[in-house]
Coordinates of C-alpha atoms in Angstrom, one line a residue:
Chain A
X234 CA -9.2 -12.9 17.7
X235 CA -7.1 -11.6 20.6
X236 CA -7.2 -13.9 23.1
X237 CA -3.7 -15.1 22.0
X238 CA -2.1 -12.1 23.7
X239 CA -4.5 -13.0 26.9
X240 CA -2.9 -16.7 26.6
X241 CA 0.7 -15.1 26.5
X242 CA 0.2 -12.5 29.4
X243 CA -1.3 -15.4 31.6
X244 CA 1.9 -17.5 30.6
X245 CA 4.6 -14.8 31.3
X246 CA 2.7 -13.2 34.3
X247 CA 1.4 -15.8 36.3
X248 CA 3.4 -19.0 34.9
X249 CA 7.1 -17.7 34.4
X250 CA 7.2 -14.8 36.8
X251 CA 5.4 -16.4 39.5
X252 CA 2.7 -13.3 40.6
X253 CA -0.4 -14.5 42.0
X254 CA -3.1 -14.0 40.2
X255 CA -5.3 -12.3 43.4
X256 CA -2.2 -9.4 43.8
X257 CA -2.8 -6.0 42.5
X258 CA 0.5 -6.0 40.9
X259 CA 0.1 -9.0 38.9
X260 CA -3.3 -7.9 37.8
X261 CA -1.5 -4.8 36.7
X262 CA 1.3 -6.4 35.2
X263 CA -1.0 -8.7 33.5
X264 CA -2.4 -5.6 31.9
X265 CA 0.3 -4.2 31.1
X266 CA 2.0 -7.4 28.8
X267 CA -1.0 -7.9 27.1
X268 CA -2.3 -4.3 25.9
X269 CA 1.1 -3.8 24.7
X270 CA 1.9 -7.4 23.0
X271 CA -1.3 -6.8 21.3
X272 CA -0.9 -3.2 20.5
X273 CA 2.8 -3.6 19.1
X274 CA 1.6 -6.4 16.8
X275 CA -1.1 -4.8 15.7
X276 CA 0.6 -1.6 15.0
X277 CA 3.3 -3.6 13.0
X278 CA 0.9 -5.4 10.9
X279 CA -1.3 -2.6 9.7
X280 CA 0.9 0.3 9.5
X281 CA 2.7 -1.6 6.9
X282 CA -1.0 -2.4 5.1
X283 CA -2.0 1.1 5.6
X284 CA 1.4 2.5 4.1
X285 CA 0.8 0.1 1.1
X286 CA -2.6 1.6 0.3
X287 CA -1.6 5.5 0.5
X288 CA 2.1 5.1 -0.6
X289 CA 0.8 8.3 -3.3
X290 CA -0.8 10.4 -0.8
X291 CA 1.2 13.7 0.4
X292 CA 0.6 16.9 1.7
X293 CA 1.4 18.0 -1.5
X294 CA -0.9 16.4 -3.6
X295 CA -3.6 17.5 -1.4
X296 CA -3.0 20.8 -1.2
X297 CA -3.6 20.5 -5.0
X298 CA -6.8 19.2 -4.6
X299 CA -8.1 21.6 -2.1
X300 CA -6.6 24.9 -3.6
X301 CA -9.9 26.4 -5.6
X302 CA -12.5 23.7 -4.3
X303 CA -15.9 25.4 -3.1
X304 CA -16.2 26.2 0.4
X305 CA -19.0 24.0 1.5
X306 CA -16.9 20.8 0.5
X307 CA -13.6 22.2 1.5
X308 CA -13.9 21.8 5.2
X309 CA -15.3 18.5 4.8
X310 CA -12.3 17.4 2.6
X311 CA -10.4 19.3 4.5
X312 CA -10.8 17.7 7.9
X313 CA -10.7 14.2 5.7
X314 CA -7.8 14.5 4.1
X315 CA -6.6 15.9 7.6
X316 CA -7.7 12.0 8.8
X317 CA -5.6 9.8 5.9
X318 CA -3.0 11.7 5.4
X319 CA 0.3 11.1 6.8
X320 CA 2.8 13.8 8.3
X321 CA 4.7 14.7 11.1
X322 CA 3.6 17.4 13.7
X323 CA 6.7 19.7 13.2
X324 CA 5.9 19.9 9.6
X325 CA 2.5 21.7 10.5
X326 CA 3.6 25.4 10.0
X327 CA 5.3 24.5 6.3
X328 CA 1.8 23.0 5.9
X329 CA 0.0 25.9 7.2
X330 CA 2.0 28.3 5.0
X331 CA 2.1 26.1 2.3
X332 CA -1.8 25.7 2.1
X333 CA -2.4 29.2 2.4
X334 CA 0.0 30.5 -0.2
X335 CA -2.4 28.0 -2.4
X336 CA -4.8 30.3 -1.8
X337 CA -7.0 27.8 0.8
X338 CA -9.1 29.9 3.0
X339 CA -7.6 29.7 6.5
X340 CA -10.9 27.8 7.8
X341 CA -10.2 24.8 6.1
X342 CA -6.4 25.1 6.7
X343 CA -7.0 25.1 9.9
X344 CA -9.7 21.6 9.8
X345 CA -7.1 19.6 7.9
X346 CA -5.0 20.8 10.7
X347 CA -7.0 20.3 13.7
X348 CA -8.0 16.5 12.3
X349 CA -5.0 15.4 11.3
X350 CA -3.6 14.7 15.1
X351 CA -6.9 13.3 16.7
X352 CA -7.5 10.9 13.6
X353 CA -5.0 8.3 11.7
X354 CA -4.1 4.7 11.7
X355 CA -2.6 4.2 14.9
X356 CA -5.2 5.6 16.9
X357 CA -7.9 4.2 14.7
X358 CA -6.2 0.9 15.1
X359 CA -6.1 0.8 19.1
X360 CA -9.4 2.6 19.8
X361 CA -10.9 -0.7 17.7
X362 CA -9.1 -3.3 19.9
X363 CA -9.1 -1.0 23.4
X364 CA -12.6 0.3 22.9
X365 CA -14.7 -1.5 20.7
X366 CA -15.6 -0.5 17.0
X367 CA -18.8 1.5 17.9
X368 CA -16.5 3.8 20.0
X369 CA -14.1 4.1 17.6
X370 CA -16.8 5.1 14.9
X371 CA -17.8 8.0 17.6
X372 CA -14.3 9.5 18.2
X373 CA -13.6 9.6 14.1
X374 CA -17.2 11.4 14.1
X375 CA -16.3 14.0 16.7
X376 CA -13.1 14.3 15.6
X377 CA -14.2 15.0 12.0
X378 CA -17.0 17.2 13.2
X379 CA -14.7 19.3 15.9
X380 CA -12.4 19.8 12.3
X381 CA -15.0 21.3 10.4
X382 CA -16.9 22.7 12.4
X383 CA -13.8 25.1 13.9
X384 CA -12.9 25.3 10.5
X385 CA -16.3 27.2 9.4
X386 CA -16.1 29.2 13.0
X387 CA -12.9 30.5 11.9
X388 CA -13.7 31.5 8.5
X389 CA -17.2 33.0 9.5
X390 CA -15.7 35.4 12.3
X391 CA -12.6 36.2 9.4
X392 CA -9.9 34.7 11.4
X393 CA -7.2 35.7 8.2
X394 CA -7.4 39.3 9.6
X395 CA -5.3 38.0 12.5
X396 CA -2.7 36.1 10.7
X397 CA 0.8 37.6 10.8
X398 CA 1.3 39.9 7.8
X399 CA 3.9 38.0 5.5
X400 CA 1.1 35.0 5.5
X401 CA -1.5 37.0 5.2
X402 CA -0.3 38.8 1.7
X403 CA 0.8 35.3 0.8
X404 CA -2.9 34.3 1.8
X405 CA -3.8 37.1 -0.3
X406 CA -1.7 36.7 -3.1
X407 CA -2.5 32.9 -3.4
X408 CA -6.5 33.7 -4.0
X409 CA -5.8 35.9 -6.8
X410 CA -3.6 33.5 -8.6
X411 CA -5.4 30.3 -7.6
X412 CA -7.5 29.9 -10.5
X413 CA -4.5 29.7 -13.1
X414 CA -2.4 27.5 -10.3
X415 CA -5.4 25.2 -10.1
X416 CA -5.4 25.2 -13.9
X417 CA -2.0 24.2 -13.7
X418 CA -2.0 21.5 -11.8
X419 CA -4.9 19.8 -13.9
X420 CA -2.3 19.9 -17.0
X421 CA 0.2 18.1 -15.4
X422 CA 1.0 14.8 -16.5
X423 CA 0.2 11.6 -15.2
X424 CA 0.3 11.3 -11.5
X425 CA 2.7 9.7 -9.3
X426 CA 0.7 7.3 -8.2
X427 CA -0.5 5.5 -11.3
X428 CA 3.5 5.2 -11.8
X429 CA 4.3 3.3 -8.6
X430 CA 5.0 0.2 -8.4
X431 CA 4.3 -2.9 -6.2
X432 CA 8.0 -2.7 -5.3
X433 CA 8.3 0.8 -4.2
X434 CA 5.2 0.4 -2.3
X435 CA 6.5 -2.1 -0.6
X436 CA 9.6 -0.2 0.0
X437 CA 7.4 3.4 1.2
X438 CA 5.5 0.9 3.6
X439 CA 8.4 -0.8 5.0
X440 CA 10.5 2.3 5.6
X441 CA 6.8 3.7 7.2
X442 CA 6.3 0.8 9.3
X443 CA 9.9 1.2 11.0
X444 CA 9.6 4.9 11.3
X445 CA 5.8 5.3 12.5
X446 CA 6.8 2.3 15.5
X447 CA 10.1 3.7 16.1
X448 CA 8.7 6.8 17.4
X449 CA 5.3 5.4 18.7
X450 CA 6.9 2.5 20.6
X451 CA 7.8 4.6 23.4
X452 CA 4.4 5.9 23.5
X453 CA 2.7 3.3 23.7
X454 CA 4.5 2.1 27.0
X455 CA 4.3 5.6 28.9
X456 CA 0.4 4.8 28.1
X457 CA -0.4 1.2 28.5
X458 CA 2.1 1.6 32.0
X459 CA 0.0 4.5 32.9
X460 CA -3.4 2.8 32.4
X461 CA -2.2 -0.3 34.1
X462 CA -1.5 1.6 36.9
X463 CA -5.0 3.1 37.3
X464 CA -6.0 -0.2 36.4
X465 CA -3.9 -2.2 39.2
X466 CA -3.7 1.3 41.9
X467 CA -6.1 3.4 41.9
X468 CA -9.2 1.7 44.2
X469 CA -12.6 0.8 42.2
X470 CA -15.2 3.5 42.5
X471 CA -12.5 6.5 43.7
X472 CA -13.2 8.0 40.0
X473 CA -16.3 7.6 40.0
X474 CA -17.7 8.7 43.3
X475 CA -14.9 12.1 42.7
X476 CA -15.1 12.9 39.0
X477 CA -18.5 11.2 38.0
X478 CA -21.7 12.5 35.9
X479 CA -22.8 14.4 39.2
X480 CA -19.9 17.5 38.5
X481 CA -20.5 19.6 35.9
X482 CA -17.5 21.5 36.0
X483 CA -15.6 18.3 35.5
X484 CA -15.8 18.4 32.3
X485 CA -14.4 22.2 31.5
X486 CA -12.0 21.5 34.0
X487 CA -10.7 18.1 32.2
X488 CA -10.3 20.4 28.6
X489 CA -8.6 22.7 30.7
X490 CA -6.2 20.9 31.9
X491 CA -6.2 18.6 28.8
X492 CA -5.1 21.6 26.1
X493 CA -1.5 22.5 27.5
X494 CA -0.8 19.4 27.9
X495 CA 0.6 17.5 25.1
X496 CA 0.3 13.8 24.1
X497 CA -0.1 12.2 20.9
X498 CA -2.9 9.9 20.0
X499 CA -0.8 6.3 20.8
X500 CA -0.2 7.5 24.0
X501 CA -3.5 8.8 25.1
X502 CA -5.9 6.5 24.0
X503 CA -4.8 3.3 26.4
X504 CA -5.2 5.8 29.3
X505 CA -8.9 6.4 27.7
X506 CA -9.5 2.6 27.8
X507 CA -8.5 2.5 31.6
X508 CA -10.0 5.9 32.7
X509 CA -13.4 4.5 30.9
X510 CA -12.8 1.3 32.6
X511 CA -12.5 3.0 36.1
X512 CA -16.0 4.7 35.7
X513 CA -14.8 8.1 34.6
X514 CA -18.0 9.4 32.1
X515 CA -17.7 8.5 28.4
X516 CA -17.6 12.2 27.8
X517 CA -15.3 13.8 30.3
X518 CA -12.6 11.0 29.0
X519 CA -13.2 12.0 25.4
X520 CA -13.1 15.5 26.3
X521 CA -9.6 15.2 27.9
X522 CA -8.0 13.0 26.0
X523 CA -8.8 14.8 22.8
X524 CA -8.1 18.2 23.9
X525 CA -4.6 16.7 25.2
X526 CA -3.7 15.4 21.4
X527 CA -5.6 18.2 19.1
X528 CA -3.5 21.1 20.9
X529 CA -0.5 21.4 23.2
X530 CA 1.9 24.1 23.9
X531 CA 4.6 24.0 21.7
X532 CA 2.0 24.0 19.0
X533 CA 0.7 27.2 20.4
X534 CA 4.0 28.5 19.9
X535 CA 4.8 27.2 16.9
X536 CA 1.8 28.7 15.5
X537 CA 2.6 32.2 16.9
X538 CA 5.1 32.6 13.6
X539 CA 1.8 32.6 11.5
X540 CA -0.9 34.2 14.0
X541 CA -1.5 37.1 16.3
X542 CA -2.1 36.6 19.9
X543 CA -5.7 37.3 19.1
X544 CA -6.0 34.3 16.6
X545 CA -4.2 32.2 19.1
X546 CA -6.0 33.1 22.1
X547 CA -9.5 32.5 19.7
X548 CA -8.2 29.4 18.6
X549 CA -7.7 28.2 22.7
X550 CA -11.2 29.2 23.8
X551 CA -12.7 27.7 20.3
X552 CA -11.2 24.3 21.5
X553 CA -12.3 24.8 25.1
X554 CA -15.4 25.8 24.4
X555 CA -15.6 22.5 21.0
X556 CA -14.3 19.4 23.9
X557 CA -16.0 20.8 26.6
X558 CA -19.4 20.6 24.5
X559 CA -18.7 17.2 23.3
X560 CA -17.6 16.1 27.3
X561 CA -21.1 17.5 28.1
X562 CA -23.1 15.7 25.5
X563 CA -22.2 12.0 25.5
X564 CA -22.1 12.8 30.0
X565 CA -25.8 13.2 28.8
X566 CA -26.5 11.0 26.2
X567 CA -24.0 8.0 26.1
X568 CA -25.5 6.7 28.9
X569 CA -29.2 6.1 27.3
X570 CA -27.2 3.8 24.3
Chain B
X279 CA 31.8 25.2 -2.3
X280 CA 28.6 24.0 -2.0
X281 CA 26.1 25.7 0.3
X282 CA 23.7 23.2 1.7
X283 CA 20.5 24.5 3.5
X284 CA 18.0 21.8 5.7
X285 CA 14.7 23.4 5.8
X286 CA 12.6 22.6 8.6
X287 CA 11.4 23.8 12.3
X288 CA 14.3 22.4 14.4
X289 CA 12.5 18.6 14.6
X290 CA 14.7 15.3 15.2
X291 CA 15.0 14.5 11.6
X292 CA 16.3 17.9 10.5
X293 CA 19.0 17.8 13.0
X294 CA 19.6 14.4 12.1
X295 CA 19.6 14.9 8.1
X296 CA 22.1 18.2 8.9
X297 CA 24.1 15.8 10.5
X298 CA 24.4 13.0 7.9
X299 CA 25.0 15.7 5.0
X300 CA 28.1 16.8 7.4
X301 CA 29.5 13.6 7.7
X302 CA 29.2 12.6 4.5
X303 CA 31.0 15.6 3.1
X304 CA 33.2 15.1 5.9
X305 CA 34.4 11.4 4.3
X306 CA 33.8 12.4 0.7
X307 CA 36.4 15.4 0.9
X308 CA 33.5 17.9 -0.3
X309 CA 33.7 21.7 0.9
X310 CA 30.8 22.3 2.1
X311 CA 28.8 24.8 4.3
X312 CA 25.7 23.1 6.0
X313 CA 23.2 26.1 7.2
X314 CA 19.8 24.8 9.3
X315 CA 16.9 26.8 7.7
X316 CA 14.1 27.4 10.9
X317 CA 12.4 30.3 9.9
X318 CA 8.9 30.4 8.8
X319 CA 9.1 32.5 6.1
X320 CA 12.0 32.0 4.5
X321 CA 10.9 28.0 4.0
X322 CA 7.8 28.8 2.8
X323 CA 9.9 31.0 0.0
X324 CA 11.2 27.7 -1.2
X325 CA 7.5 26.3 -1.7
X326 CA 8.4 24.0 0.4
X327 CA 5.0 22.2 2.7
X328 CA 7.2 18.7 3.9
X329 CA 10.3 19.0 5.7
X330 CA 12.9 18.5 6.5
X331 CA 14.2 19.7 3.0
X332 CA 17.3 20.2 1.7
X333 CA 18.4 22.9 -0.9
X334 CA 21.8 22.9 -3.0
X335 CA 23.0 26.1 -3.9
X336 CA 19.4 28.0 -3.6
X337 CA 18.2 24.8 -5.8
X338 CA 15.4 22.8 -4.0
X339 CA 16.4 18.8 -4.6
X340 CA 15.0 17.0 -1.7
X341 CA 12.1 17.0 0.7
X342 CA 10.0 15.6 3.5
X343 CA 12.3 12.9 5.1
X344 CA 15.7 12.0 5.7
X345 CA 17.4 11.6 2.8
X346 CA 19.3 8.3 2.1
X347 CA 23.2 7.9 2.5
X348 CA 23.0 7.1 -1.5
X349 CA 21.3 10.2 -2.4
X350 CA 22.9 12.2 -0.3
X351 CA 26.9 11.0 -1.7
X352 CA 25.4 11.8 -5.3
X353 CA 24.6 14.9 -4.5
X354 CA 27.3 15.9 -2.8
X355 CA 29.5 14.6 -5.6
X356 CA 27.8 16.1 -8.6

């Protein structure tokens, strides 16, 4: 169903700009027009679809629903909810607070938190038409399962003991009360969204649309430029024969690099699609593409208002130690698929 | 005078919504002191888990986005 953008590439590339089709900078321009004719139309289309559906899903609401659940479903719902819901990164410490003056053990705080910038719509949306559906359905996997499983690793080694005092008493003060908040919130009448209508949804997805590709936009340039350059530059089989399956340590060293470094999920994933393409292992690109978008520093630091060093130096070598496993693994096993 | 605090961690859109409430007060005649609310804390005394938010006079009335032109006159002239 794409090969209308392959159509319109060929005819602005090689018919109206005159490049060759033999050059390595048509090839990469090429690229370049059609991943992001494709990836701006598709973005357009299905944020506003998306919006439509989960026009009544906030923070808020969710916070609701996880305040008093039982701990074996709360990571899981946790790092789900972390998936579908919508918000922006610089809300994450009003999040973090707000779910843990709710009373929400800091484990499954912390998989909502970890989720929710590896998985949503616009990354969903290009991993299916960069990478293929079965790859998509193994980054949501990992992705889920990095979410909950650091959320259990956090809560089993008590990682509340190293939250900064204020959150921790409101932590504290937010299990005692949680049974008669949670009690509260079932007595509330109707909910919003029963009482939306098809005209404010329309309105919510609109007004998402323009404000999800008005900051992605950009993004998506910086990354589809980037992997048309590897595409078009870098020679065939440098990756390969430098960073292939044969290194170990490429892997750690990938995370490594990939965890101060910040890049959102639009950005990163057409640089996967390239990197994949120029035979760097399945699992080292995962590894560093997803360490890039689950953590960053200006995150770090943002988070230092609610944690200790200690917590934030844990949280580091948890993630290290979480993409480096997963880079090892499908180095190992993606191959035999 | 109204005192008129945006909530949130120093993103674009808080700057931008302190901005709007300005210049809206600015063409509506309103007195009014705009404060940007960053810490950690003090947001999370206002319950608030979306920002930016804006509080009027210690009274929550707005959160999670930019807040329209519309709403923003009305509350400015209430």
């Amino acid at each position: 169903m794409f090969e209308q953008f392959t159509h319109l590439a060929d005819w602005l590339v090689y018919d109206l700009a005159g490049f060759s089709v033999t050059t390595k900078a048509g090839d990469a321009l090429h690229f370049f027009v059609e991943d992001t004719a494709k990836i701006f139309a598709l973005l357009l289309v299905m944020i506003y679809l998306i919006a439509l559906v989960r026009a009544s899903l906030n923070v808020e609401r969710v916070r609701d629903y996880l305040a008093g659940k039982h701990r074996g479903v709360g990571y899981l719902m946790g790092a789900g909810f972390g998936a579908v819901t919508p918000f922006c990164s610089c809300s994450s410490i009003p999040v973090f607070l707000g779910f843990t003056s709710a009373g929400i053990p800091v484990g499954i705080t912390m998989a909502f938190l970890l989720t929710s910038p590896l998985i949503n719509e616009v990354a969903v949306l290009l991993l299916m038409s960069l990478l293929g559906w079965q790859f998509t359905v193994l980054y949501i996997v990992i992705g889920m399962a990095v979410g909950v499983l650091g959320g259990l690793f956090l809560d089993s080694i008590r990682a509340e003991r190293w939250l900064q005092s204020f959150a921790a008493e409101a932590l504290k003060r937010g299990q005692q009360s949680s049974v008669s908040l949670t009690a509260e919130a079932d007595t509330q009448p109707g909910t919003e969204s029963n009482q939306m209508t098809l005209v404010e949804r329309h309105n919510f997805a609109k007004a998402e649309m323009l404000e999800i590709f008005g900051r992605v936009w950009k993004w998506v340039i910086i990354g589809v430029g980037l992997g048309a350059a590897l595409h078009g530059f870098v020679p065939d089989g440098w990756i390969e024969a430098h960073l292939g399956d044969g290194q170990w340590w490429s892997v750690p060293a990938a995370v490594g690099l990939g965890i101060p470094l910040y890049s959102n999920a639009t950005g990163v994933i057409p640089v996967m699609e390239s990197l994949i393409g120029n035979g760097l292992p399945v699992g080292t690109t995962l590894a560093f593409c997803m360490s890039t978008v689950a953590a960053s520093f200006p995150e770090f630091i943002l988070l230092k208002q609610v944690m200790q060093w200690r917590l934030l130096a844990i949280l580091f070598a948890m993630l290290l130690c979480a993409f480096t496993l997963v880079g090892w693994i499908f180095n190992y096993f993606y191959p035999m698929f | 005078m109204k005192t008129i605090k945006v909530l949130g961690s120093g993103c674009a859109k808080c700057t931008k919504t302190a901005e709007l409430i300005e210049k809206l007060a600015a063409e509506l005649g309103v007195d009014v002191r705009v404060i940007k609310e960053t810490d950690a804390q003090t947001i999370m005394t206002y319950g608030v888990m979306s920002t930016p938010a804006v509080v009027i006079d210690e009274q929550l009335i707005h959160s999670g986005s930019i807040p329209t032109q519309v709403d923003v006159s009305g509350w400015l002239q209430s």
